[in-house]
PDB file of C-alpha atoms in Angstrom:
ATOM      1  CA  UNK A   1       0.000   0.000   0.000  1.00  0.00           C
ATOM      2  CA  UNK A   2       1.052   3.568  -0.668  1.00  0.00           C
ATOM      3  CA  UNK A   3       2.459   5.372   2.391  1.00  0.00           C
ATOM      4  CA  UNK A   4       0.136   7.846   4.127  1.00  0.00           C
ATOM      5  CA  UNK A   5       0.552  11.450   3.041  1.00  0.00           C
ATOM      6  CA  UNK A   6       2.707  13.353   5.488  1.00  0.00           C
ATOM      7  CA  UNK A   7       0.818  16.062   7.359  1.00  0.00           C
ATOM      8  CA  UNK A   8       1.911  19.589   6.468  1.00  0.00           C
ATOM      9  CA  UNK A   9       3.873  20.974   9.403  1.00  0.00           C
ATOM     10  CA  UNK A  10       4.527  24.502  10.639  1.00  0.00           C
ATOM     11  CA  UNK A  11       7.244  23.180  12.965  1.00  0.00           C
ATOM     12  CA  UNK A  12       8.358  20.046  14.801  1.00  0.00           C
ATOM     13  CA  UNK A  13       9.301  19.822  18.468  1.00  0.00           C
ATOM     14  CA  UNK A  14      11.416  16.800  19.415  1.00  0.00           C
ATOM     15  CA  UNK A  15       9.772  14.966  16.494  1.00  0.00           C
ATOM     16  CA  UNK A  16       6.248  16.110  17.405  1.00  0.00           C
ATOM     17  CA  UNK A  17       4.480  17.837  14.495  1.00  0.00           C
ATOM     18  CA  UNK A  18       2.790  21.189  14.971  1.00  0.00           C
ATOM     19  CA  UNK A  19       0.485  20.902  11.989  1.00  0.00           C
ATOM     20  CA  UNK A  20      -0.497  23.649   9.593  1.00  0.00           C
ATOM     21  CA  UNK A  21      -4.108  22.538  10.083  1.00  0.00           C
ATOM     22  CA  UNK A  22      -3.911  23.224  13.829  1.00  0.00           C
ATOM     23  CA  UNK A  23      -2.350  26.646  13.315  1.00  0.00           C
ATOM     24  CA  UNK A  24      -4.979  27.482  10.676  1.00  0.00           C
ATOM     25  CA  UNK A  25      -7.718  26.569  13.152  1.00  0.00           C
ATOM     26  CA  UNK A  26      -6.301  28.868  15.854  1.00  0.00           C
ATOM     27  CA  UNK A  27      -5.797  31.693  13.343  1.00  0.00           C
ATOM     28  CA  UNK A  28      -9.438  31.339  12.300  1.00  0.00           C
ATOM     29  CA  UNK A  29     -10.623  31.412  15.924  1.00  0.00           C
ATOM     30  CA  UNK A  30      -8.499  34.512  16.598  1.00  0.00           C
ATOM     31  CA  UNK A  31      -9.959  36.235  13.523  1.00  0.00           C
ATOM     32  CA  UNK A  32     -13.458  35.471  14.804  1.00  0.00           C
ATOM     33  CA  UNK A  33     -12.507  37.191  18.060  1.00  0.00           C
ATOM     34  CA  UNK A  34     -11.446  40.311  16.156  1.00  0.00           C
ATOM     35  CA  UNK A  35      -7.674  39.723  15.995  1.00  0.00           C
ATOM     36  CA  UNK A  36      -6.426  40.560  12.486  1.00  0.00           C
ATOM     37  CA  UNK A  37      -4.448  37.891  10.646  1.00  0.00           C
ATOM     38  CA  UNK A  38      -0.837  38.699   9.796  1.00  0.00           C
ATOM     39  CA  UNK A  39       2.457  36.812   9.370  1.00  0.00           C
ATOM     40  CA  UNK A  40       3.575  38.143  12.759  1.00  0.00           C
ATOM     41  CA  UNK A  41       0.379  37.000  14.467  1.00  0.00           C
ATOM     42  CA  UNK A  42       0.699  33.553  12.858  1.00  0.00           C
ATOM     43  CA  UNK A  43       4.308  33.230  13.991  1.00  0.00           C
ATOM     44  CA  UNK A  44       3.236  34.239  17.485  1.00  0.00           C
ATOM     45  CA  UNK A  45       0.738  31.366  17.496  1.00  0.00           C
ATOM     46  CA  UNK A  46       3.412  28.922  16.280  1.00  0.00           C
ATOM     47  CA  UNK A  47       5.829  30.101  18.983  1.00  0.00           C
ATOM     48  CA  UNK A  48       3.162  29.635  21.627  1.00  0.00           C
ATOM     49  CA  UNK A  49       2.372  26.122  20.375  1.00  0.00           C
ATOM     50  CA  UNK A  50       6.079  25.217  20.408  1.00  0.00           C
ATOM     51  CA  UNK A  51       6.395  26.191  24.056  1.00  0.00           C
ATOM     52  CA  UNK A  52       3.068  24.557  24.909  1.00  0.00           C
ATOM     53  CA  UNK A  53       4.218  21.301  23.268  1.00  0.00           C
ATOM     54  CA  UNK A  54       7.506  21.349  25.158  1.00  0.00           C
ATOM     55  CA  UNK A  55       5.841  21.955  28.511  1.00  0.00           C
ATOM     56  CA  UNK A  56       3.081  19.395  27.888  1.00  0.00           C
ATOM     57  CA  UNK A  57       5.673  16.739  27.025  1.00  0.00           C
ATOM     58  CA  UNK A  58       7.483  17.498  30.268  1.00  0.00           C
ATOM     59  CA  UNK A  59       4.191  17.107  32.138  1.00  0.00           C
ATOM     60  CA  UNK A  60       3.699  13.667  30.553  1.00  0.00           C
ATOM     61  CA  UNK A  61       7.290  12.710  31.370  1.00  0.00           C
ATOM     62  CA  UNK A  62       6.577  13.514  35.010  1.00  0.00           C
ATOM     63  CA  UNK A  63       3.351  11.480  34.923  1.00  0.00           C
ATOM     64  CA  UNK A  64       1.085  14.467  35.594  1.00  0.00           C
ATOM     65  CA  UNK A  65      -1.341  13.273  32.928  1.00  0.00           C
ATOM     66  CA  UNK A  66      -2.077  10.243  35.131  1.00  0.00           C
ATOM     67  CA  UNK A  67      -2.997  12.200  38.278  1.00  0.00           C
ATOM     68  CA  UNK A  68      -6.735  12.090  39.154  1.00  0.00           C
ATOM     69  CA  UNK A  69      -7.180  15.868  39.167  1.00  0.00           C
ATOM     70  CA  UNK A  70      -5.573  16.377  35.731  1.00  0.00           C
ATOM     71  CA  UNK A  71      -7.443  13.404  34.262  1.00  0.00           C
ATOM     72  CA  UNK A  72     -10.714  14.926  35.520  1.00  0.00           C
ATOM     73  CA  UNK A  73      -9.864  18.308  33.987  1.00  0.00           C
ATOM     74  CA  UNK A  74      -9.003  16.704  30.639  1.00  0.00           C
ATOM     75  CA  UNK A  75     -12.270  14.765  30.638  1.00  0.00           C
ATOM     76  CA  UNK A  76     -14.230  17.948  31.409  1.00  0.00           C
ATOM     77  CA  UNK A  77     -12.438  19.737  28.570  1.00  0.00           C
ATOM     78  CA  UNK A  78     -13.226  16.849  26.216  1.00  0.00           C
ATOM     79  CA  UNK A  79     -16.918  16.948  27.187  1.00  0.00           C
ATOM     80  CA  UNK A  80     -17.045  20.730  26.744  1.00  0.00           C
ATOM     81  CA  UNK A  81     -15.534  20.567  23.249  1.00  0.00           C
ATOM     82  CA  UNK A  82     -17.887  17.770  22.189  1.00  0.00           C
ATOM     83  CA  UNK A  83     -20.943  19.504  23.663  1.00  0.00           C
ATOM     84  CA  UNK A  84     -20.080  22.760  21.886  1.00  0.00           C
ATOM     85  CA  UNK A  85     -19.549  20.877  18.618  1.00  0.00           C
ATOM     86  CA  UNK A  86     -22.951  19.201  19.004  1.00  0.00           C
ATOM     87  CA  UNK A  87     -24.711  22.526  19.670  1.00  0.00           C
ATOM     88  CA  UNK A  88     -23.015  24.123  16.655  1.00  0.00           C
ATOM     89  CA  UNK A  89     -24.185  21.199  14.539  1.00  0.00           C
ATOM     90  CA  UNK A  90     -27.732  21.680  15.883  1.00  0.00           C
ATOM     91  CA  UNK A  91     -27.597  25.382  15.035  1.00  0.00           C
ATOM     92  CA  UNK A  92     -26.432  24.617  11.502  1.00  0.00           C
ATOM     93  CA  UNK A  93     -29.271  22.145  10.985  1.00  0.00           C
ATOM     94  CA  UNK A  94     -32.009  24.179  12.706  1.00  0.00           C
ATOM     95  CA  UNK A  95     -32.226  27.074  10.261  1.00  0.00           C
ATOM     96  CA  UNK A  96     -35.742  28.451   9.834  1.00  0.00           C
ATOM     97  CA  UNK A  97     -37.401  27.998   6.452  1.00  0.00           C
ATOM     98  CA  UNK A  98     -39.234  30.872   4.763  1.00  0.00           C
ATOM     99  CA  UNK A  99     -42.510  29.107   5.572  1.00  0.00           C
ATOM    100  CA  UNK A 100     -41.645  28.930   9.274  1.00  0.00           C
ATOM    101  CA  UNK A 101     -40.671  32.603   9.359  1.00  0.00           C
ATOM    102  CA  UNK A 102     -43.883  33.640   7.588  1.00  0.00           C
ATOM    103  CA  UNK A 103     -46.030  31.556   9.952  1.00  0.00           C
ATOM    104  CA  UNK A 104     -44.332  33.108  13.000  1.00  0.00           C
ATOM    105  CA  UNK A 105     -44.775  36.581  11.494  1.00  0.00           C
ATOM    106  CA  UNK A 106     -48.499  36.033  10.938  1.00  0.00           C
ATOM    107  CA  UNK A 107     -48.885  34.725  14.495  1.00  0.00           C
ATOM    108  CA  UNK A 108     -47.195  37.819  15.964  1.00  0.00           C
ATOM    109  CA  UNK A 109     -49.034  40.143  13.580  1.00  0.00           C
ATOM    110  CA  UNK A 110     -52.383  38.821  14.822  1.00  0.00           C
ATOM    111  CA  UNK A 111     -51.522  39.861  18.391  1.00  0.00           C
ATOM    112  CA  UNK A 112     -50.792  43.504  17.474  1.00  0.00           C
ATOM    113  CA  UNK A 113     -53.797  45.630  18.395  1.00  0.00           C
ATOM    114  CA  UNK A 114     -54.574  49.157  19.537  1.00  0.00           C
ATOM    115  CA  UNK A 115     -53.541  52.569  18.312  1.00  0.00           C
ATOM    116  CA  UNK A 116     -50.464  54.724  18.352  1.00  0.00           C
ATOM    117  CA  UNK A 117     -50.561  58.459  18.862  1.00  0.00           C
ATOM    118  CA  UNK A 118     -48.836  61.622  17.706  1.00  0.00           C
ATOM    119  CA  UNK A 119     -48.976  64.218  20.445  1.00  0.00           C
ATOM    120  CA  UNK A 120     -47.383  67.234  22.067  1.00  0.00           C
ATOM    121  CA  UNK A 121     -47.247  68.056  25.736  1.00  0.00           C
ATOM    122  CA  UNK A 122     -46.202  70.782  28.130  1.00  0.00           C
ATOM    123  CA  UNK A 123     -44.915  69.644  31.522  1.00  0.00           C
ATOM    124  CA  UNK A 124     -44.948  72.007  34.494  1.00  0.00           C
ATOM    125  CA  UNK A 125     -44.444  71.608  38.223  1.00  0.00           C
ATOM    126  CA  UNK A 126     -47.599  73.286  39.553  1.00  0.00           C
ATOM    127  CA  UNK A 127     -51.243  72.599  38.739  1.00  0.00           C
ATOM    128  CA  UNK A 128     -51.996  76.318  38.688  1.00  0.00           C
ATOM    129  CA  UNK A 129     -49.388  76.855  35.967  1.00  0.00           C
ATOM    130  CA  UNK A 130     -50.929  74.060  33.884  1.00  0.00           C
ATOM    131  CA  UNK A 131     -54.403  75.570  34.264  1.00  0.00           C
ATOM    132  CA  UNK A 132     -53.091  78.968  33.161  1.00  0.00           C
ATOM    133  CA  UNK A 133     -51.543  77.371  30.051  1.00  0.00           C
ATOM    134  CA  UNK A 134     -54.848  75.638  29.225  1.00  0.00           C
ATOM    135  CA  UNK A 135     -56.679  78.974  29.563  1.00  0.00           C
ATOM    136  CA  UNK A 136     -54.196  80.614  27.176  1.00  0.00           C
ATOM    137  CA  UNK A 137     -54.567  77.769  24.676  1.00  0.00           C
ATOM    138  CA  UNK A 138     -58.348  78.124  24.679  1.00  0.00           C
ATOM    139  CA  UNK A 139     -57.824  81.645  23.365  1.00  0.00           C
ATOM    140  CA  UNK A 140     -54.976  80.713  20.978  1.00  0.00           C
ATOM    141  CA  UNK A 141     -54.671  76.970  20.240  1.00  0.00           C
ATOM    142  CA  UNK A 142     -51.923  77.642  17.714  1.00  0.00           C
ATOM    143  CA  UNK A 143     -49.536  78.825  20.411  1.00  0.00           C
ATOM    144  CA  UNK A 144     -48.994  75.323  21.847  1.00  0.00           C
ATOM    145  CA  UNK A 145     -45.477  74.867  20.406  1.00  0.00           C
ATOM    146  CA  UNK A 146     -44.426  78.358  21.497  1.00  0.00           C
ATOM    147  CA  UNK A 147     -45.714  77.813  25.052  1.00  0.00           C
ATOM    148  CA  UNK A 148     -43.986  74.418  25.224  1.00  0.00           C
ATOM    149  CA  UNK A 149     -40.644  75.983  24.342  1.00  0.00           C
ATOM    150  CA  UNK A 150     -41.190  78.692  26.956  1.00  0.00           C
ATOM    151  CA  UNK A 151     -42.810  76.765  29.827  1.00  0.00           C
ATOM    152  CA  UNK A 152     -42.181  73.001  29.563  1.00  0.00           C
ATOM    153  CA  UNK A 153     -39.663  71.380  31.881  1.00  0.00           C
ATOM    154  CA  UNK A 154     -39.403  68.270  29.690  1.00  0.00           C
ATOM    155  CA  UNK A 155     -35.955  68.863  28.172  1.00  0.00           C
ATOM    156  CA  UNK A 156     -36.437  66.014  25.698  1.00  0.00           C
ATOM    157  CA  UNK A 157     -39.363  67.647  23.885  1.00  0.00           C
ATOM    158  CA  UNK A 158     -39.510  71.350  24.744  1.00  0.00           C
ATOM    159  CA  UNK A 159     -37.084  72.401  21.997  1.00  0.00           C
ATOM    160  CA  UNK A 160     -39.378  70.649  19.510  1.00  0.00           C
ATOM    161  CA  UNK A 161     -42.392  72.547  20.787  1.00  0.00           C
ATOM    162  CA  UNK A 162     -43.425  69.655  23.020  1.00  0.00           C
ATOM    163  CA  UNK A 163     -43.535  67.203  20.101  1.00  0.00           C
ATOM    164  CA  UNK A 164     -43.362  63.546  21.240  1.00  0.00           C
ATOM    165  CA  UNK A 165     -43.659  62.117  17.729  1.00  0.00           C
ATOM    166  CA  UNK A 166     -45.469  58.829  17.141  1.00  0.00           C
ATOM    167  CA  UNK A 167     -45.514  56.430  20.099  1.00  0.00           C
ATOM    168  CA  UNK A 168     -47.258  53.414  21.583  1.00  0.00           C
ATOM    169  CA  UNK A 169     -49.222  54.571  24.667  1.00  0.00           C
ATOM    170  CA  UNK A 170     -48.207  51.411  26.547  1.00  0.00           C
ATOM    171  CA  UNK A 171     -44.744  53.008  26.892  1.00  0.00           C
ATOM    172  CA  UNK A 172     -46.204  55.887  28.889  1.00  0.00           C
ATOM    173  CA  UNK A 173     -47.269  56.292  32.503  1.00  0.00           C
ATOM    174  CA  UNK A 174     -50.932  55.138  32.875  1.00  0.00           C
ATOM    175  CA  UNK A 175     -52.360  58.606  33.647  1.00  0.00           C
ATOM    176  CA  UNK A 176     -50.871  60.089  30.465  1.00  0.00           C
ATOM    177  CA  UNK A 177     -52.087  57.176  28.317  1.00  0.00           C
ATOM    178  CA  UNK A 178     -55.592  57.325  29.833  1.00  0.00           C
ATOM    179  CA  UNK A 179     -55.867  61.054  29.113  1.00  0.00           C
ATOM    180  CA  UNK A 180     -54.813  60.506  25.482  1.00  0.00           C
ATOM    181  CA  UNK A 181     -57.478  57.860  25.028  1.00  0.00           C
ATOM    182  CA  UNK A 182     -60.199  60.379  25.900  1.00  0.00           C
ATOM    183  CA  UNK A 183     -59.086  63.067  23.421  1.00  0.00           C
ATOM    184  CA  UNK A 184     -60.397  63.732  19.940  1.00  0.00           C
ATOM    185  CA  UNK A 185     -57.910  64.539  17.187  1.00  0.00           C
ATOM    186  CA  UNK A 186     -56.760  68.155  17.552  1.00  0.00           C
ATOM    187  CA  UNK A 187     -58.074  68.455  21.131  1.00  0.00           C
ATOM    188  CA  UNK A 188     -56.246  69.588  24.271  1.00  0.00           C
ATOM    189  CA  UNK A 189     -56.773  68.091  27.721  1.00  0.00           C
ATOM    190  CA  UNK A 190     -59.427  70.254  29.448  1.00  0.00           C
ATOM    191  CA  UNK A 191     -57.750  69.739  32.838  1.00  0.00           C
ATOM    192  CA  UNK A 192     -54.104  69.226  33.802  1.00  0.00           C
ATOM    193  CA  UNK A 193     -52.999  65.565  33.830  1.00  0.00           C
ATOM    194  CA  UNK A 194     -51.091  64.707  37.003  1.00  0.00           C
ATOM    195  CA  UNK A 195     -48.299  62.108  36.838  1.00  0.00           C
ATOM    196  CA  UNK A 196     -45.205  61.362  38.894  1.00  0.00           C
ATOM    197  CA  UNK A 197     -43.352  63.960  36.780  1.00  0.00           C
ATOM    198  CA  UNK A 198     -45.696  66.890  37.394  1.00  0.00           C
ATOM    199  CA  UNK A 199     -48.687  68.325  35.515  1.00  0.00           C
ATOM    200  CA  UNK A 200     -49.138  67.854  31.776  1.00  0.00           C
ATOM    201  CA  UNK A 201     -51.096  69.736  29.153  1.00  0.00           C
ATOM    202  CA  UNK A 202     -51.533  67.388  26.182  1.00  0.00           C
ATOM    203  CA  UNK A 203     -52.444  68.042  22.552  1.00  0.00           C
ATOM    204  CA  UNK A 204     -53.453  65.000  20.479  1.00  0.00           C
ATOM    205  CA  UNK A 205     -52.389  65.695  16.896  1.00  0.00           C
ATOM    206  CA  UNK A 206     -53.247  62.343  15.304  1.00  0.00           C
ATOM    207  CA  UNK A 207     -53.771  58.623  15.904  1.00  0.00           C
ATOM    208  CA  UNK A 208     -53.647  55.493  13.762  1.00  0.00           C
ATOM    209  CA  UNK A 209     -53.894  51.712  14.221  1.00  0.00           C
ATOM    210  CA  UNK A 210     -50.619  50.064  15.222  1.00  0.00           C
ATOM    211  CA  UNK A 211     -49.270  48.076  12.272  1.00  0.00           C
ATOM    212  CA  UNK A 212     -46.717  45.301  12.232  1.00  0.00           C
ATOM    213  CA  UNK A 213     -43.420  46.191  10.548  1.00  0.00           C
ATOM    214  CA  UNK A 214     -42.956  44.689   7.059  1.00  0.00           C
ATOM    215  CA  UNK A 215     -41.960  41.007   7.006  1.00  0.00           C
ATOM    216  CA  UNK A 216     -38.675  41.718   5.214  1.00  0.00           C
ATOM    217  CA  UNK A 217     -37.680  44.167   7.953  1.00  0.00           C
ATOM    218  CA  UNK A 218     -38.052  41.648  10.782  1.00  0.00           C
ATOM    219  CA  UNK A 219     -37.230  38.467   8.841  1.00  0.00           C
ATOM    220  CA  UNK A 220     -33.596  38.152  10.104  1.00  0.00           C
ATOM    221  CA  UNK A 221     -34.638  38.532  13.759  1.00  0.00           C
ATOM    222  CA  UNK A 222     -37.518  36.068  13.372  1.00  0.00           C
ATOM    223  CA  UNK A 223     -35.278  33.534  11.619  1.00  0.00           C
ATOM    224  CA  UNK A 224     -32.737  33.762  14.453  1.00  0.00           C
ATOM    225  CA  UNK A 225     -35.475  33.477  17.087  1.00  0.00           C
ATOM    226  CA  UNK A 226     -36.955  30.365  15.452  1.00  0.00           C
ATOM    227  CA  UNK A 227     -33.505  28.814  15.103  1.00  0.00           C
ATOM    228  CA  UNK A 228     -32.819  29.380  18.816  1.00  0.00           C
ATOM    229  CA  UNK A 229     -36.215  27.902  19.709  1.00  0.00           C
ATOM    230  CA  UNK A 230     -35.518  24.834  17.545  1.00  0.00           C
ATOM    231  CA  UNK A 231     -32.145  24.285  19.202  1.00  0.00           C
ATOM    232  CA  UNK A 232     -33.604  24.739  22.699  1.00  0.00           C
ATOM    233  CA  UNK A 233     -36.414  22.261  21.938  1.00  0.00           C
ATOM    234  CA  UNK A 234     -34.001  19.609  20.685  1.00  0.00           C
ATOM    235  CA  UNK A 235     -31.819  20.029  23.784  1.00  0.00           C
ATOM    236  CA  UNK A 236     -34.896  19.791  26.028  1.00  0.00           C
ATOM    237  CA  UNK A 237     -36.016  16.639  24.166  1.00  0.00           C
ATOM    238  CA  UNK A 238     -32.555  15.174  24.685  1.00  0.00           C
ATOM    239  CA  UNK A 239     -32.802  15.870  28.412  1.00  0.00           C
ATOM    240  CA  UNK A 240     -36.360  14.520  28.623  1.00  0.00           C
ATOM    241  CA  UNK A 241     -35.297  11.176  27.108  1.00  0.00           C
ATOM    242  CA  UNK A 242     -32.326  10.806  29.445  1.00  0.00           C
ATOM    243  CA  UNK A 243     -32.383   8.895  32.721  1.00  0.00           C
ATOM    244  CA  UNK A 244     -31.164  11.493  35.209  1.00  0.00           C
ATOM    245  CA  UNK A 245     -30.933  10.474  38.834  1.00  0.00           C
ATOM    246  CA  UNK A 246     -29.990  13.150  41.365  1.00  0.00           C
ATOM    247  CA  UNK A 247     -27.650  12.011  44.083  1.00  0.00           C
ATOM    248  CA  UNK A 248     -29.360  11.013  47.323  1.00  0.00           C
ATOM    249  CA  UNK A 249     -29.130  13.546  50.105  1.00  0.00           C
ATOM    250  CA  UNK A 250     -26.385  12.664  52.588  1.00  0.00           C
ATOM    251  CA  UNK A 251     -27.633  10.936  55.710  1.00  0.00           C
ATOM    252  CA  UNK A 252     -27.092  12.871  58.914  1.00  0.00           C
ATOM    253  CA  UNK A 253     -24.595  11.146  61.196  1.00  0.00           C
ATOM    254  CA  UNK A 254     -26.077   9.370  64.195  1.00  0.00           C
ATOM    255  CA  UNK A 255     -25.893  11.220  67.479  1.00  0.00           C
ATOM    256  CA  UNK A 256     -23.068   9.927  69.701  1.00  0.00           C
ATOM    257  CA  UNK A 257     -24.136   7.712  72.586  1.00  0.00           C
ATOM    258  CA  UNK A 258     -24.415   9.466  75.930  1.00  0.00           C
ATOM    259  CA  UNK A 259     -21.474   8.670  78.187  1.00  0.00           C
ATOM    260  CA  UNK A 260     -22.178   6.333  81.047  1.00  0.00           C
ATOM    261  CA  UNK A 261     -22.778   8.060  84.367  1.00  0.00           C
ATOM    262  CA  UNK A 262     -19.740   8.130  86.587  1.00  0.00           C
ATOM    263  CA  UNK A 263     -20.370   6.179  89.716  1.00  0.00           C
TER     264      UNK A 263
END
């Protein structure tokens, strides 16, 4: 028979081959961790493997590989590598099909209900100040943005004339959301709305039904979510089929016998 092809080597240490394949693997792992590949970086890996090989051989010569603690550590490392390889294989074979993604999208889409709002508000500290602003707005509704820039203590919106943009009311404190739900388009709250932040004067500019984002926009996230769910289910199934027996609780030692009375 023809002799086996000799493995390509980066170096040899006392006859032990440091293979190109092994160095390539470490270079690839380093690149995945953000370390750029270069001849210097590769040589650094080879140098490290040379020293590691030398030291490991010395450990074997001293019989350290036969000690119970080291044998246990090596077995744990072996299990960890195999377990990670199995999970990676599961991930590779658990990719979501277009049909699965579409079905998940439709399921989530069916749960989206309610409305979103476009509103402005003016936040002040005192109820009297809020009532004064409402009185001024009844005379000049178009001055809302100007009053917000002058009076509001909400730094995030005052420079935009109190504009909060479009938002889901579930993100807001309950009192604010409840007040919005009672307003007609273009209306201002007739009374100040008290929340933990102070007193609000709210103008509802518009509302519309909440719509799901387009499928193509959320497809990558849904595909990843389904893949993770598939992997988790297969791991749970694996566990469910296994015979797992927790160790019995240690038995408490018997109480020592009472010493005989001294006569």
